[in-house]
mmCIF file of C-alpha atoms in Angstrom:
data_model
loop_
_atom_site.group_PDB
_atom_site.id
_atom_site.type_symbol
_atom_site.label_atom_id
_atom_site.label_comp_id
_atom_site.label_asym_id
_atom_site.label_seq_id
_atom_site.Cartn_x
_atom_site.Cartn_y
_atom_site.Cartn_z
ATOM 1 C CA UNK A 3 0.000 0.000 0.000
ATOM 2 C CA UNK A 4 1.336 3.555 -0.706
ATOM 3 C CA UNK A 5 1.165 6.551 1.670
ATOM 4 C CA UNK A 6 -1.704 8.050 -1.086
ATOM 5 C CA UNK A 7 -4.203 5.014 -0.162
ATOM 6 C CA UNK A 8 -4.122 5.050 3.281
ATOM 7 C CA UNK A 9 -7.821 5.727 4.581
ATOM 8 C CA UNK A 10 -8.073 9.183 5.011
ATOM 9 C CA UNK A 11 -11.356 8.899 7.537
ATOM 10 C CA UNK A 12 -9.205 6.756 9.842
ATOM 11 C CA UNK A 13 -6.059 7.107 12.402
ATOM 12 C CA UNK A 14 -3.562 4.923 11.868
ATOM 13 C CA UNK A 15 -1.922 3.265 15.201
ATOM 14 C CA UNK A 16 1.762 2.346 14.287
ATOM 15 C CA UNK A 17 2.787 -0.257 16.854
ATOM 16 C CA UNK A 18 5.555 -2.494 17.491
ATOM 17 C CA UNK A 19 4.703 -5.742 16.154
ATOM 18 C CA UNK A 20 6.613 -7.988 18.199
ATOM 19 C CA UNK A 21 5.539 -6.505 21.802
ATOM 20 C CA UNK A 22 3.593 -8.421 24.142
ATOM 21 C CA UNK A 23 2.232 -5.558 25.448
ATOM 22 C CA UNK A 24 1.714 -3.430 22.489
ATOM 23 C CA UNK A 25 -0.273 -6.321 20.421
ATOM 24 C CA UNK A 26 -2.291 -6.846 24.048
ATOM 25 C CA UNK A 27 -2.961 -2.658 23.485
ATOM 26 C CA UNK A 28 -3.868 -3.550 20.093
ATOM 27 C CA UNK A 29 -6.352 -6.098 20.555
ATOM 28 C CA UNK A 30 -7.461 -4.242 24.104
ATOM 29 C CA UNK A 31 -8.515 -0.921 21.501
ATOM 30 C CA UNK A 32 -10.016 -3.714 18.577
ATOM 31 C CA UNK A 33 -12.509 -4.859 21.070
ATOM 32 C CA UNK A 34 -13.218 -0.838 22.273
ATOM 33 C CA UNK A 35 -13.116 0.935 19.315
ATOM 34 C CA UNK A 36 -17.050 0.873 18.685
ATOM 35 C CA UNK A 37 -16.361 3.794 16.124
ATOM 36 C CA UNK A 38 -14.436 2.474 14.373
ATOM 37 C CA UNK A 39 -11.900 4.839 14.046
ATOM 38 C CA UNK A 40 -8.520 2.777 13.901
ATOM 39 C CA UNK A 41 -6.489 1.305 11.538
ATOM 40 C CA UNK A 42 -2.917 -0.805 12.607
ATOM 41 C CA UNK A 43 0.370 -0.609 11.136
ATOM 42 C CA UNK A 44 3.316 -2.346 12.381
ATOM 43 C CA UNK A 45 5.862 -0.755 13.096
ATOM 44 C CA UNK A 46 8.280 -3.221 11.464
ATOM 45 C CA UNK A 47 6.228 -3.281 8.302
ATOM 46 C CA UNK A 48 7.255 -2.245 4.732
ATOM 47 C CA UNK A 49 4.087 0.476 5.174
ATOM 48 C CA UNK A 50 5.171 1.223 8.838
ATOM 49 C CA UNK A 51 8.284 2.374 7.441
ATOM 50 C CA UNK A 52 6.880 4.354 4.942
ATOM 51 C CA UNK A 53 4.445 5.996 7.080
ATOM 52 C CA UNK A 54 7.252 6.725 9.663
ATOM 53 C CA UNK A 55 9.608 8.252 7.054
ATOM 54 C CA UNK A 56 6.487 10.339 5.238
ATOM 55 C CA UNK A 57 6.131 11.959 8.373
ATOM 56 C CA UNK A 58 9.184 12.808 9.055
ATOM 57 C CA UNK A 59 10.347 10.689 12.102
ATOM 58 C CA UNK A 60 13.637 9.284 13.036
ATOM 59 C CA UNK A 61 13.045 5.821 13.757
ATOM 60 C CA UNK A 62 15.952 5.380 15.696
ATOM 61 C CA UNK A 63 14.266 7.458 18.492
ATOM 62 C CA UNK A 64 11.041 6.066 17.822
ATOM 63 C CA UNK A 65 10.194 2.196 18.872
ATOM 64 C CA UNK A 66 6.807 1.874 20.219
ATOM 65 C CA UNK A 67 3.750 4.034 18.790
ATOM 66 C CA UNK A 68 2.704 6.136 17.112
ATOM 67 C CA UNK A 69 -0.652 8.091 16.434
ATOM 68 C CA UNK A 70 -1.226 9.245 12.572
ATOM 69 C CA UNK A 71 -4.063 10.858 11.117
ATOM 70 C CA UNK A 72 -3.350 11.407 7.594
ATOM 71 C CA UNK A 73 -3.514 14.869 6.337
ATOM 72 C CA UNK A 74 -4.045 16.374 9.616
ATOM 73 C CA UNK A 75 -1.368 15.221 12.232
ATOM 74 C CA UNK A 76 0.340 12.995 14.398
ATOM 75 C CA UNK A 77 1.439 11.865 17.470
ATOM 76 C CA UNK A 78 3.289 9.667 19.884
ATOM 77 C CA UNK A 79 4.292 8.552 23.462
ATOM 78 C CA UNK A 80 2.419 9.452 25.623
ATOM 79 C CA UNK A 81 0.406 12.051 23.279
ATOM 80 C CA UNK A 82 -0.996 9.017 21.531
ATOM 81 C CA UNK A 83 -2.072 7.276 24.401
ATOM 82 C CA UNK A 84 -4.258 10.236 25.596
ATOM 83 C CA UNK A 85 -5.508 10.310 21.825
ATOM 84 C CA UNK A 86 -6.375 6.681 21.624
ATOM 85 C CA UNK A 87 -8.030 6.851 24.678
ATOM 86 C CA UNK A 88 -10.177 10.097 23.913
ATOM 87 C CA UNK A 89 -11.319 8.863 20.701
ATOM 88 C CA UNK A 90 -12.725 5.163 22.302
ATOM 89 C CA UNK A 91 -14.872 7.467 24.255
ATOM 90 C CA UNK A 92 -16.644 6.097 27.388
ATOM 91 C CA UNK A 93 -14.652 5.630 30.852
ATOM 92 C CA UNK A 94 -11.440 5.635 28.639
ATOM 93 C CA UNK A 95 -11.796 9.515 27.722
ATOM 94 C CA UNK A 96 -11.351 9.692 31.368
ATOM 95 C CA UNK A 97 -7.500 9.103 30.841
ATOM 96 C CA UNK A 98 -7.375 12.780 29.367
ATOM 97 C CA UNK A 99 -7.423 14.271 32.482
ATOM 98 C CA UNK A 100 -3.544 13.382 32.802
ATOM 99 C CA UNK A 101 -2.596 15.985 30.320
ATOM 100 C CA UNK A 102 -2.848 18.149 33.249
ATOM 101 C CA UNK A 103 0.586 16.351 34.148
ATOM 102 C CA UNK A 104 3.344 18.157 32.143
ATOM 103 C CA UNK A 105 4.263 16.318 28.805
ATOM 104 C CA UNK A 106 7.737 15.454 29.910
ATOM 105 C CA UNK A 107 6.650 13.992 33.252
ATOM 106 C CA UNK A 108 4.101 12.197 31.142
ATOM 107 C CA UNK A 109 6.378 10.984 28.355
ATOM 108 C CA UNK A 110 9.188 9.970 31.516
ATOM 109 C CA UNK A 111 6.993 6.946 32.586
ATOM 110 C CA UNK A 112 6.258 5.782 29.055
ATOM 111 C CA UNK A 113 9.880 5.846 28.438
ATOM 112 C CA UNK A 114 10.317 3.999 31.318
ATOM 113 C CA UNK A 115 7.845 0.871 30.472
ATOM 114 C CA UNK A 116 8.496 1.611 26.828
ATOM 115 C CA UNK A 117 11.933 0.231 27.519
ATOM 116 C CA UNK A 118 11.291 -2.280 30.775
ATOM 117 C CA UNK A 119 8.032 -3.518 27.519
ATOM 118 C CA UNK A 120 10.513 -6.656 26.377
ATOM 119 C CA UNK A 121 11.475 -7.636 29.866
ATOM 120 C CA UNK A 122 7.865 -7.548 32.078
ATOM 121 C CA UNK A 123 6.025 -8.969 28.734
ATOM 122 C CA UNK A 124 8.157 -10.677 26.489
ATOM 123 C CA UNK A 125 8.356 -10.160 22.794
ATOM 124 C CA UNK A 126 7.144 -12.627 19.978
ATOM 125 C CA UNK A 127 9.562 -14.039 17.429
ATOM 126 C CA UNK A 128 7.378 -11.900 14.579
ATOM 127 C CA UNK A 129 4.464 -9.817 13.833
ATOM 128 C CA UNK A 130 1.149 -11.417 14.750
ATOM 129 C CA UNK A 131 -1.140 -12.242 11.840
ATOM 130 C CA UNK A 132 -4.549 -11.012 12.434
ATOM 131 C CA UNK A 133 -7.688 -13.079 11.631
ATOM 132 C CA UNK A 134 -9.794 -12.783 9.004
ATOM 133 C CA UNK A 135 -12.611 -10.856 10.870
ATOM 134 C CA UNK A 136 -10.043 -8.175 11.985
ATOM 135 C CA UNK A 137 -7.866 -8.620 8.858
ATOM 136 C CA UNK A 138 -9.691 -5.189 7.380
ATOM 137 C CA UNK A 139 -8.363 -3.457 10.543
ATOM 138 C CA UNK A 140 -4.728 -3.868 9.825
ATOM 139 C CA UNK A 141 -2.845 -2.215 6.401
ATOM 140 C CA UNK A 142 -0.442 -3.610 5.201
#
């Protein structure tokens, strides 16, 4: 898929495929999204790096997600989590309420499980393979 297909009425959540805890995220916002709004890109993916170069990111500094909405914006750490968690609405959009914590207090303790992910929840030899009902969900 090129950057020009991606669907423009959707954000894209670039994740890192191999994360225990980022595919349990995944799956966690699948089952809450009633909106619809999500797509999912790996991270590791041929279209994960596209998107991540299109926008402009160094993906050395960047290994665990990412928020895009195409045309508009995008975000990540823990500026995508508060996203995410707006948009599934319900008791989630309750999580906005820590952006009254300053951004780099905020984006300290993702850091911190961002890189303690591997060793609390393992990693998975490669990208999980969705099934067919959620196969629509993921670009690839």
């Amino acid at each position: 898929m090129e950057i020009s297909a991606l669907p423009k009425d959707k954000k894209i959540i670039l994740f890192d495929g191999i994360c225990n805890l980022c595919d349990a995220s995944v799956q966690f916002i699948v089952k809450h999204d009633k909106k619809d709004s999500f797509r999912f890109v790996a991270l590791q993916s041929d279209l994960g790096k596209k998107i991540i170069t299109y926008i402009g990111i160094d993906s050395t500094k960047i290994d665990s997600l990412i928020l895009y909405e195409p045309g508009k914006a995008y975000y990540y750490k823990s500026q995508a989590v508060l996203r995410i968690a707006t948009e599934l609405g319900g008791i989630y959009h309750l999580i906005r309420l820590a952006a009254v914590i300053p951004k780099s207090i905020l984006n300290s303790v993702y850091d911190y499980v961002a890189n303690k992910r591997y060793q609390w929840f393992g990693k998975k030899e490669s990208c999980m393979l969705p099934s067919a009902e959620l196969h629509a969900k993921f670009l690839v």
